[in-house]
Coordinates of C-alpha atoms in Angstrom, one line a residue:
M1 CA -2.8 46.4 27.9
A2 CA -3.6 43.9 30.2
H3 CA -7.0 42.1 30.7
V4 CA -9.3 42.6 33.7
I5 CA -11.7 41.3 36.5
T6 CA -15.0 43.4 36.7
R7 CA -18.2 42.0 39.1
P8 CA -20.5 39.3 37.5
C9 CA -17.1 37.0 38.7
C10 CA -18.7 34.4 39.6
N11 CA -15.4 32.4 41.2
D12 CA -15.7 29.2 39.4
A13 CA -12.2 29.2 38.3
S14 CA -12.8 28.7 34.8
C15 CA -10.2 31.5 34.1
V16 CA -7.6 30.0 35.7
E17 CA -7.2 26.4 34.5
V18 CA -6.9 28.7 31.2
C19 CA -4.2 30.8 31.7
P20 CA -0.8 30.2 30.5
V21 CA 1.4 32.4 32.7
N22 CA -1.0 32.2 36.6
C23 CA -1.7 35.4 37.0
I24 CA -5.1 34.9 37.8
H25 CA -5.6 34.8 41.5
P26 CA -6.5 33.6 44.3
T27 CA -6.3 29.8 42.9
P28 CA -8.2 26.3 43.8
D29 CA -5.3 25.2 45.1
E30 CA -5.0 28.6 47.5
P31 CA -6.1 28.5 50.6
E32 CA -7.5 32.3 50.0
F33 CA -9.6 30.7 47.1
L34 CA -13.2 29.5 49.8
T35 CA -13.2 32.8 51.0
A36 CA -12.8 35.4 47.7
E37 CA -14.8 37.4 47.2
M38 CA -13.4 37.5 43.5
L39 CA -10.6 36.3 41.3
Y40 CA -8.2 39.0 39.9
I41 CA -6.3 39.7 37.5
D42 CA -1.7 40.6 37.9
P43 CA -1.5 43.5 35.4
E44 CA 2.6 43.0 35.8
T45 CA 1.7 39.0 34.4
C46 CA -0.9 38.8 32.1
I47 CA -0.1 38.8 28.8
D48 CA -3.3 39.2 27.1
C49 CA -3.0 35.6 25.4
G50 CA -7.0 36.3 26.0
A51 CA -7.9 32.5 26.6
C52 CA -9.6 33.5 29.7
I53 CA -12.4 35.9 27.9
D54 CA -13.5 32.5 26.0
E55 CA -13.3 30.7 29.8
C56 CA -15.4 32.9 31.4
P57 CA -19.2 31.5 31.7
V58 CA -19.9 34.8 32.8
S59 CA -18.4 37.0 30.3
A60 CA -16.8 38.4 33.8
I61 CA -13.2 39.3 32.0
L62 CA -12.0 42.2 30.2
P63 CA -9.0 43.6 27.8
D64 CA -8.7 46.5 30.4
D65 CA -8.8 49.5 26.5
Q66 CA -12.6 47.7 27.0
L67 CA -13.6 48.5 29.8
E68 CA -16.9 50.4 30.3
L69 CA -16.7 53.8 32.8
K70 CA -19.3 51.5 34.8
D71 CA -16.1 48.9 35.4
E72 CA -13.2 51.3 35.5
P73 CA -13.2 50.7 39.0
Y74 CA -12.0 46.8 39.0
L75 CA -8.3 48.6 36.7
Q76 CA -7.9 49.4 40.0
I77 CA -9.6 47.3 41.8
N78 CA -7.3 43.7 40.6
A79 CA -4.2 45.5 41.3
D80 CA -4.9 46.0 44.8
Y81 CA -5.4 42.5 44.8
Y82 CA -1.3 41.9 44.5
K83 CA 0.0 44.7 46.1
D84 CA -0.3 41.9 49.2
H85 CA -0.5 38.6 47.5
D86 CA 2.7 36.9 45.1
V87 CA 1.8 35.7 42.0
D88 CA 4.8 32.9 41.3
G89 CA 3.3 32.2 37.0
G90 CA 4.8 29.6 34.7
F91 CA 2.5 26.3 34.2
V92 CA 0.2 24.7 36.5
S93 CA 1.1 20.7 36.3
P94 CA -2.5 18.5 36.9
P95 CA -3.0 16.2 39.7
K96 CA -2.4 13.3 38.5
Q97 CA -5.5 11.4 38.2
P98 CA -5.7 7.6 39.5
K99 CA -6.1 4.6 37.6
L100 CA -10.2 3.5 37.1
P101 CA -10.6 -0.4 37.8
A102 CA -11.3 -1.7 34.0
D103 CA -14.2 -4.3 34.1
K104 CA -15.8 -2.7 36.8
T105 CA -18.4 0.4 36.1
L106 CA -19.9 2.8 39.3
D107 CA -24.0 3.9 39.6
V108 CA -24.1 7.2 41.8
A109 CA -27.1 8.4 43.0
I110 CA -25.8 12.8 43.7
V111 CA -29.8 14.9 45.0
G112 CA -29.5 17.8 44.6
A113 CA -29.0 19.7 41.2
G114 CA -27.2 23.4 42.2
P115 CA -23.9 24.1 41.2
A116 CA -22.1 22.0 43.6
A117 CA -23.7 18.8 42.7
F118 CA -23.4 19.8 38.7
Y119 CA -19.5 20.4 39.0
A120 CA -18.6 17.1 41.4
A121 CA -21.3 15.8 38.0
G122 CA -19.1 17.5 36.0
E123 CA -15.8 15.3 37.0
L124 CA -17.0 12.2 37.8
A125 CA -19.3 11.8 34.2
K126 CA -16.2 13.0 32.3
R127 CA -15.6 9.0 33.1
G128 CA -16.9 6.7 31.1
Q129 CA -17.3 4.4 33.6
I130 CA -18.6 6.4 36.4
R131 CA -22.9 6.8 35.1
V132 CA -24.9 10.3 36.5
H133 CA -28.4 10.1 38.3
M134 CA -29.4 13.0 39.8
F135 CA -31.9 13.7 41.5
D136 CA -34.0 17.1 42.1
R137 CA -37.2 17.6 44.2
L138 CA -38.6 20.7 41.9
P139 CA -39.1 19.3 38.1
T140 CA -36.8 22.2 37.2
P141 CA -32.2 21.7 38.3
Y142 CA -30.2 24.3 38.2
G143 CA -30.6 24.8 42.2
L144 CA -29.9 29.0 43.3
V145 CA -28.0 29.5 39.8
R146 CA -31.8 29.2 38.7
A147 CA -34.2 30.3 42.4
G148 CA -31.2 32.3 43.9
V149 CA -29.2 33.8 41.6
A150 CA -30.7 38.5 41.1
P151 CA -32.7 38.0 38.4
D152 CA -31.0 41.6 37.4
H153 CA -27.8 39.6 37.4
A154 CA -27.6 37.4 34.6
K155 CA -24.4 36.9 33.5
T156 CA -24.3 35.2 36.3
K157 CA -26.3 32.6 35.5
G158 CA -23.8 32.0 32.7
V159 CA -22.4 29.1 34.5
E160 CA -26.0 27.5 33.2
G161 CA -24.3 26.5 29.8
T162 CA -21.8 24.6 31.9
F163 CA -24.3 22.4 33.7
A164 CA -26.7 21.9 30.2
S165 CA -22.5 20.7 28.2
T166 CA -22.7 17.7 31.8
E167 CA -26.8 17.1 31.4
R168 CA -25.9 15.5 27.6
K169 CA -23.7 13.5 28.1
A170 CA -24.8 10.3 27.4
N171 CA -24.0 8.9 31.6
F172 CA -26.4 11.4 32.7
T173 CA -29.9 10.6 33.6
Y174 CA -32.0 13.3 35.8
H175 CA -34.9 12.3 37.8
L176 CA -36.0 15.7 38.5
N177 CA -39.9 16.3 40.6
V178 CA -38.6 13.5 42.1
D179 CA -38.1 14.0 46.4
V180 CA -35.6 11.5 48.5
G181 CA -38.3 10.2 50.8
T182 CA -41.2 10.5 50.0
H183 CA -40.8 8.9 46.2
I184 CA -37.8 6.5 46.6
T185 CA -35.7 6.6 50.2
H186 CA -31.9 6.8 51.6
D187 CA -31.3 3.0 52.2
E188 CA -33.8 2.4 48.7
L189 CA -31.2 4.5 46.3
S190 CA -28.0 2.8 49.1
S191 CA -29.5 -0.3 47.6
R192 CA -29.2 0.7 44.0
Y193 CA -25.7 2.9 44.0
G194 CA -22.5 2.5 44.9
A195 CA -22.5 6.5 45.8
I196 CA -24.4 8.8 46.8
L197 CA -23.2 12.6 46.8
Y198 CA -25.8 15.2 49.0
A199 CA -25.3 18.8 47.9
V200 CA -28.8 19.6 48.7
G201 CA -28.1 23.4 50.3
A202 CA -28.8 24.7 53.8
P203 CA -32.6 26.0 53.1
H204 CA -33.5 26.9 55.7
D205 CA -33.0 30.6 57.5
R206 CA -31.1 31.2 60.2
R207 CA -33.5 33.9 63.0
L208 CA -33.1 36.4 64.7
N209 CA -35.3 35.9 68.2
I210 CA -36.2 39.6 69.6
P211 CA -39.2 39.8 70.3
G212 CA -41.7 41.1 67.1
E213 CA -40.3 38.4 64.6
E214 CA -43.7 37.2 63.4
L215 CA -45.4 40.2 63.0
A216 CA -47.2 40.8 59.8
G217 CA -44.1 42.5 57.5
S218 CA -41.7 40.0 58.3
F219 CA -40.4 37.6 56.5
A220 CA -37.2 35.8 56.0
A221 CA -34.8 36.8 52.8
T222 CA -35.5 33.2 51.7
E223 CA -38.7 34.1 50.8
F224 CA -38.7 37.1 49.0
V225 CA -35.5 35.0 46.7
A226 CA -37.5 31.9 46.6
W227 CA -40.5 34.9 45.3
Y228 CA -39.5 36.5 42.9
N229 CA -37.7 34.7 41.5
G230 CA -40.3 32.3 40.3
H231 CA -39.9 29.3 42.7
P232 CA -43.3 27.0 42.9
A233 CA -43.1 26.3 46.9
Y234 CA -43.0 30.7 46.3
T235 CA -45.9 31.2 44.1
D236 CA -48.9 32.1 46.6
H237 CA -46.7 34.4 48.8
T238 CA -47.9 38.4 48.7
F239 CA -45.7 41.2 50.1
D240 CA -47.2 44.6 51.2
L241 CA -45.2 47.2 49.3
S242 CA -47.0 49.1 50.7
G243 CA -45.5 51.9 52.5
E244 CA -42.0 53.6 51.8
R245 CA -39.4 52.1 53.9
A246 CA -37.8 48.9 54.4
V247 CA -35.5 48.1 56.8
V248 CA -32.3 44.4 55.3
I249 CA -31.0 43.1 58.9
G250 CA -27.4 41.8 58.1
N251 CA -24.9 42.5 55.1
G252 CA -24.3 40.5 52.9
N253 CA -24.4 40.2 48.9
V254 CA -28.3 38.8 49.4
A255 CA -28.4 41.8 51.4
L256 CA -28.1 44.0 48.2
D257 CA -30.2 41.5 46.8
V258 CA -33.0 42.5 48.3
A259 CA -32.0 45.9 48.6
R260 CA -31.6 46.4 44.6
I261 CA -34.6 44.6 43.8
L262 CA -36.8 46.1 45.8
L263 CA -35.9 49.6 44.1
E264 CA -35.0 49.4 40.6
D265 CA -36.8 50.9 38.2
D266 CA -39.6 48.3 36.8
D267 CA -38.2 49.2 33.5
V268 CA -34.7 47.1 34.0
L269 CA -36.4 44.4 35.7
G270 CA -38.6 43.8 33.0
T271 CA -35.5 43.0 30.8
T272 CA -34.9 40.3 33.3
D273 CA -36.3 36.5 33.7
I274 CA -37.8 37.6 37.0
A275 CA -40.6 36.2 37.7
D276 CA -43.9 38.2 36.3
H277 CA -46.0 37.5 40.2
A278 CA -43.2 39.8 41.4
L279 CA -43.0 42.2 38.4
A280 CA -46.4 43.3 38.3
A281 CA -46.2 43.8 42.6
L282 CA -43.5 45.6 42.4
R283 CA -44.2 47.6 40.3
E284 CA -47.1 48.6 42.5
S285 CA -44.5 48.8 45.2
S286 CA -44.3 52.3 47.0
I287 CA -41.1 51.4 48.9
R288 CA -38.4 54.3 47.9
E289 CA -35.8 53.8 50.6
V290 CA -34.6 50.6 52.1
V291 CA -32.0 51.1 55.2
V292 CA -29.9 48.0 55.7
L293 CA -28.3 47.3 59.1
G294 CA -25.4 46.0 60.3
R295 CA -24.5 43.9 63.1
R296 CA -20.5 45.2 62.7
G297 CA -18.6 48.0 61.1
I298 CA -17.7 48.6 57.2
E299 CA -14.9 46.1 57.5
H300 CA -16.2 43.1 58.8
A301 CA -19.4 43.4 56.4
A302 CA -20.0 40.4 53.8
F303 CA -20.9 42.2 50.8
T304 CA -18.3 41.6 47.9
N305 CA -17.1 44.4 46.9
S306 CA -18.5 44.4 43.5
E307 CA -22.1 44.1 44.3
F308 CA -21.2 46.8 47.4
L309 CA -19.3 49.7 44.0
S310 CA -22.1 48.6 41.6
L311 CA -24.8 49.5 43.5
G312 CA -23.2 53.6 42.6
D313 CA -24.3 52.1 39.1
L314 CA -28.2 52.2 39.6
D315 CA -30.4 54.9 38.0
G316 CA -32.4 56.8 40.6
I317 CA -31.0 55.4 43.4
D318 CA -28.5 56.8 45.6
V319 CA -26.4 55.0 48.0
V320 CA -26.7 57.2 51.7
I321 CA -23.8 56.2 54.4
E322 CA -22.4 59.0 56.7
P323 CA -19.9 59.1 57.1
E324 CA -20.2 58.6 61.0
E325 CA -21.3 55.2 60.0
L326 CA -17.9 54.3 59.1
A327 CA -16.1 54.2 62.6
L328 CA -13.0 51.2 62.5
S329 CA -12.1 49.1 64.4
E330 CA -8.0 50.6 66.9
A331 CA -6.8 47.3 64.6
A332 CA -7.9 47.7 61.6
Q333 CA -7.5 51.5 61.9
S334 CA -3.9 51.6 62.9
A335 CA -2.9 48.7 59.5
L336 CA -5.1 51.1 57.4
D337 CA -3.2 54.3 58.3
D338 CA 0.3 52.0 57.9
D339 CA -0.7 50.7 54.7
T340 CA -0.5 46.7 56.4
L341 CA -4.5 46.1 56.0
D342 CA -6.0 43.4 53.5
S343 CA -6.1 44.5 50.3
T344 CA -9.6 42.6 50.2
V345 CA -11.2 44.5 53.8
A346 CA -9.6 48.4 52.1
T347 CA -11.2 48.0 49.6
K348 CA -14.2 48.1 51.0
I349 CA -13.8 50.8 53.4
R350 CA -12.5 52.7 50.4
L351 CA -15.8 52.1 48.1
A352 CA -17.7 53.2 51.3
R353 CA -16.0 55.7 52.7
E354 CA -16.7 57.3 48.4
F355 CA -19.9 56.8 48.3
S356 CA -20.7 58.2 51.5
E357 CA -18.8 61.5 49.2
R358 CA -21.3 61.5 46.8
P359 CA -23.8 63.3 46.7
R360 CA -28.0 62.8 46.2
T361 CA -30.9 63.5 44.3
E362 CA -33.3 65.5 46.0
G363 CA -36.3 62.6 44.6
N364 CA -34.3 59.6 44.2
K365 CA -34.6 56.3 45.8
R366 CA -32.5 55.2 49.4
I367 CA -30.7 52.9 50.7
V368 CA -28.5 54.4 53.6
F369 CA -26.6 51.3 55.2
R370 CA -26.3 51.5 59.1
F371 CA -23.3 50.0 60.8
L372 CA -22.0 49.0 63.8
A373 CA -26.3 48.2 64.8
S374 CA -28.0 45.9 66.2
P375 CA -32.4 45.2 65.8
L376 CA -33.3 44.1 69.5
E377 CA -37.2 44.5 69.0
M378 CA -40.1 45.3 66.6
E379 CA -43.6 46.8 67.2
G380 CA -46.6 47.6 65.5
D381 CA -50.6 46.3 65.8
G382 CA -50.4 43.7 64.2
A383 CA -47.8 44.4 61.7
V384 CA -44.5 45.7 62.4
Q385 CA -43.7 49.9 62.2
R386 CA -41.2 50.3 63.6
V387 CA -37.5 48.6 64.7
H388 CA -35.3 49.2 67.8
C389 CA -31.6 48.9 67.4
M390 CA -28.9 49.3 69.2
R391 CA -25.6 51.2 68.2
N392 CA -22.5 49.2 68.8
E393 CA -18.9 50.2 69.3
Y394 CA -15.9 48.2 68.6
A395 CA -14.0 47.9 72.1
P396 CA -9.9 47.5 72.1
S397 CA -10.5 43.8 72.1
G398 CA -11.9 43.7 68.1
A399 CA -15.3 42.6 69.7
A400 CA -18.6 45.0 68.3
S401 CA -19.7 45.2 71.3
P402 CA -23.9 47.0 72.5
T403 CA -23.7 50.7 74.3
S404 CA -27.2 52.7 75.7
E405 CA -27.7 54.3 72.4
T406 CA -30.9 53.4 70.9
F407 CA -32.7 54.2 67.9
E408 CA -35.5 53.6 65.7
V409 CA -35.9 52.7 62.8
D410 CA -39.8 53.3 61.0
A411 CA -40.3 50.7 58.3
S412 CA -43.5 48.7 57.6
V413 CA -41.2 46.1 55.4
V414 CA -38.8 43.7 57.4
V415 CA -35.9 41.5 55.7
R416 CA -34.0 39.2 58.4
S417 CA -30.8 38.4 55.7
V418 CA -28.4 36.6 58.9
G419 CA -28.1 33.4 56.7
Y420 CA -29.4 29.9 55.9
R421 CA -28.7 26.9 58.4
G422 CA -28.9 23.0 56.9
Q423 CA -32.0 20.7 58.0
P424 CA -31.1 16.8 58.1
I425 CA -31.5 14.3 56.1
P426 CA -32.9 10.6 57.0
G427 CA -30.9 7.9 57.1
L428 CA -27.6 10.3 57.4
P429 CA -26.1 11.4 60.5
F430 CA -26.1 15.0 61.4
D431 CA -24.1 17.8 62.8
R432 CA -26.7 20.3 65.2
D433 CA -24.5 22.5 66.9
R434 CA -23.2 23.3 63.1
N435 CA -26.0 22.2 60.6
V436 CA -23.9 19.9 58.5
V437 CA -23.9 16.9 57.6
P438 CA -20.4 15.2 59.7
N439 CA -17.4 14.3 57.2
T440 CA -13.8 14.1 56.1
D441 CA -12.6 15.2 52.7
A442 CA -16.1 14.5 51.5
R443 CA -17.1 11.6 52.9
V444 CA -19.5 11.4 55.6
T445 CA -18.5 10.4 59.1
D446 CA -20.4 9.2 61.4
G447 CA -20.4 12.2 64.4
P448 CA -17.8 14.9 64.4
D449 CA -15.1 13.0 64.8
G450 CA -16.4 9.5 63.8
P451 CA -15.6 7.2 61.5
V452 CA -16.2 6.8 57.7
L453 CA -19.9 5.8 56.4
P454 CA -18.4 3.9 53.4
G455 CA -19.9 5.5 50.2
L456 CA -22.3 8.2 50.9
Y457 CA -21.5 12.2 50.7
V458 CA -21.4 15.6 51.3
A459 CA -21.3 19.0 49.1
G460 CA -21.9 22.3 48.7
W461 CA -23.7 24.3 51.8
I462 CA -24.4 21.1 53.3
R463 CA -21.0 19.8 54.1
R464 CA -19.3 23.1 55.1
G465 CA -22.4 25.2 55.9
P466 CA -24.0 28.7 54.5
T467 CA -20.8 30.3 53.3
G468 CA -19.4 30.9 49.9
G469 CA -20.9 31.3 46.2
I470 CA -20.7 29.4 42.9
G471 CA -16.4 29.9 42.7
R472 CA -16.8 28.1 46.2
N473 CA -19.2 25.6 45.4
R474 CA -17.6 25.0 42.3
L475 CA -14.1 23.0 44.7
C476 CA -16.6 21.7 46.5
G477 CA -18.4 19.9 44.0
E478 CA -14.7 18.7 42.6
Q479 CA -13.0 18.1 46.0
A480 CA -16.5 15.5 46.8
A481 CA -16.5 13.7 42.9
A482 CA -12.4 13.6 43.4
A483 CA -13.1 11.3 46.1
I484 CA -15.9 9.5 44.9
I485 CA -13.5 8.8 41.8
A486 CA -10.8 7.8 44.4
D487 CA -12.7 5.2 46.5
F488 CA -13.9 4.2 43.1
A489 CA -10.2 3.1 42.3
G490 CA -9.1 1.9 45.5
D491 CA -11.7 -0.4 46.0
A492 CA -13.4 0.7 48.8
L493 CA -17.2 1.7 47.6
A494 CA -19.0 -1.9 48.3
E495 CA -21.4 -3.0 44.9
P496 CA -24.8 -2.5 45.6
E497 CA -27.2 -5.0 45.9
L498 CA -29.7 -3.5 43.3
S499 CA -29.9 -2.4 39.8
A500 CA -29.8 1.7 39.3
D501 CA -32.3 0.8 35.9
D502 CA -35.8 0.8 37.6
V503 CA -35.1 4.1 39.4
A504 CA -37.8 5.8 37.4
D505 CA -40.5 3.3 37.1
L506 CA -39.7 2.9 40.8
V507 CA -40.5 6.6 41.3
T508 CA -43.4 6.7 39.5
S509 CA -45.5 3.8 41.3
R510 CA -45.3 6.2 44.6
G511 CA -47.2 8.9 42.6
A512 CA -43.8 10.8 41.0
E513 CA -44.0 12.8 37.9
R514 CA -41.7 12.4 37.2
V515 CA -39.0 15.0 34.6
G516 CA -36.2 12.9 32.4
L517 CA -33.9 15.6 29.9
D518 CA -35.9 15.4 27.6
G519 CA -39.1 17.3 29.3
W520 CA -36.6 20.2 30.9
K521 CA -35.4 20.5 27.3
R522 CA -39.0 21.8 26.3
I523 CA -39.9 23.7 30.1
D524 CA -36.2 25.7 29.0
A525 CA -37.5 25.7 25.4
E526 CA -41.2 27.6 26.4
E527 CA -39.5 29.6 28.6
R528 CA -37.1 31.1 26.4
A529 CA -39.4 31.0 23.6
A530 CA -41.3 33.0 25.6
G531 CA -38.7 35.4 27.3
K532 CA -37.9 36.5 23.5
A533 CA -40.9 37.3 22.6
T534 CA -40.9 40.1 25.1
G535 CA -37.2 40.7 24.6
R536 CA -37.0 38.6 28.3
R537 CA -33.5 36.8 28.9
R538 CA -37.0 34.1 29.8
V539 CA -40.5 33.8 30.8
K540 CA -40.5 31.4 33.6
L541 CA -43.1 29.3 34.8
V542 CA -44.1 29.3 38.1
T543 CA -45.8 26.6 39.0
V544 CA -44.9 22.0 40.0
D545 CA -48.5 21.7 37.2
E546 CA -47.3 23.4 34.6
L547 CA -43.7 23.0 34.6
V548 CA -44.8 19.2 34.4
A549 CA -47.9 20.1 31.7
T550 CA -45.4 21.9 29.9
A551 CA -42.0 18.6 30.4
R552 CA -45.1 16.4 29.0
R553 CA -46.0 18.4 25.7
T554 CA -45.2 16.6 23.0
E555 CA -45.7 17.6 19.2
P556 CA -47.4 14.9 17.1
D557 CA -44.0 13.5 14.8
E558 CA -42.3 13.7 18.7
A559 CA -41.1 10.9 20.9
V560 CA -41.8 10.9 24.3
G561 CA -38.0 10.4 26.2

């Protein structure tokens, strides 16, 4: 018997740290970890100790004799990874930690409360000499784990347990519902904290820049995802779902999330923490088919194999891929024939071919994949009615090149899911070519090739661009924490001019209705209690007013913290 990693894998690598025989790869110190879709257990090396099962925050690891039918393909997916990857076995020696100055303390401000921020905070808060203050403009923490992970991926949200263990530490303080730049400035943070870590993500969507993009019915996946996840800034958005077909442009995991949520059974969504307003709208939706357009072919599809495979488990939904959609580049076809193609890509092609051969059920809803297709224009009388597209083909160089062939897709909804982009942060340099804060090893620099600006750090998408999920952000956050700790140990951080003890009073004087840990606990308890009463994980509060009111609520015998 061996253990198997399945679809919920979040790449946070907790399992890697406890494996006594190093059979889980890629590890955070391997270059491939940065782009890995998931982690994999080598069935030949695994000794079935079970340590990884207890450590996995999203319950993604199972003994191979306890797999449900839908998870059995992961036996092959895990084994396939080791066709062209080595496992050296043995224990992993932990890195030597720098010695901190015994007579000093360090206050660190972390701006942002998503995964990268929390993994950094977790490392910093392990040191009693370091106090962590976390700021976020929302009254709730956890960033895209709360507002980005699809509601039907409840196991992935299990990483919240890791974050909760950090927020309970005595040297950790929340400043939620506080907008850095409005309620407190960057300069005011600099005068009170020895180090500032910005982990603010990449909140804006990329545009297609094609005619008709501004028509009603055309919108960004960022809006739709935030809306159905109950982000307070998107609660009042409305989406006309009265047509029968939607087009999603892009083929990453977010595109698959959007397609799935548009079509998934109401009864399934009704057991999740999807926002109530979204659930009500989706119950009235007439969408029966979602067409997913990708500019390049299946070999370059950005979605992960696990998310792709899981589409086949949706009741009442056919995954439709015509065989002609699965053209490969010459190089990929040759490598596939020679059995030298990267195993992850080869698995993706195999899964797509299997989908193309599946029987279809009359009356089912449909997710239709169109590869090697680029949108040219959206047309409609005040609202989207169709999308004009161009067929692409692989050139000998391997690039996807346009052809003269065009086609149309009738649709009343078009969702662009072509990536995210960061925005400038007041007080910090910004690389407008890459839409990131320039940095070297998480340390902010004065321009792409400029010197390091002491005491300033970045983590997550604002550091490296919008790539990678929870696992990549864990590595990124921990790297930023390591940089801060090393600089503190090396006496590279200036002493702040003022104490951070007045921050709560300062932001309150500027109009912030600050939410601390006690307030967040009340919100969390309220949502979970409402969810328990209805058989759901939680029922989210979705406006700032009701979130703050709940955070402020006290029982007669309760003191406000």
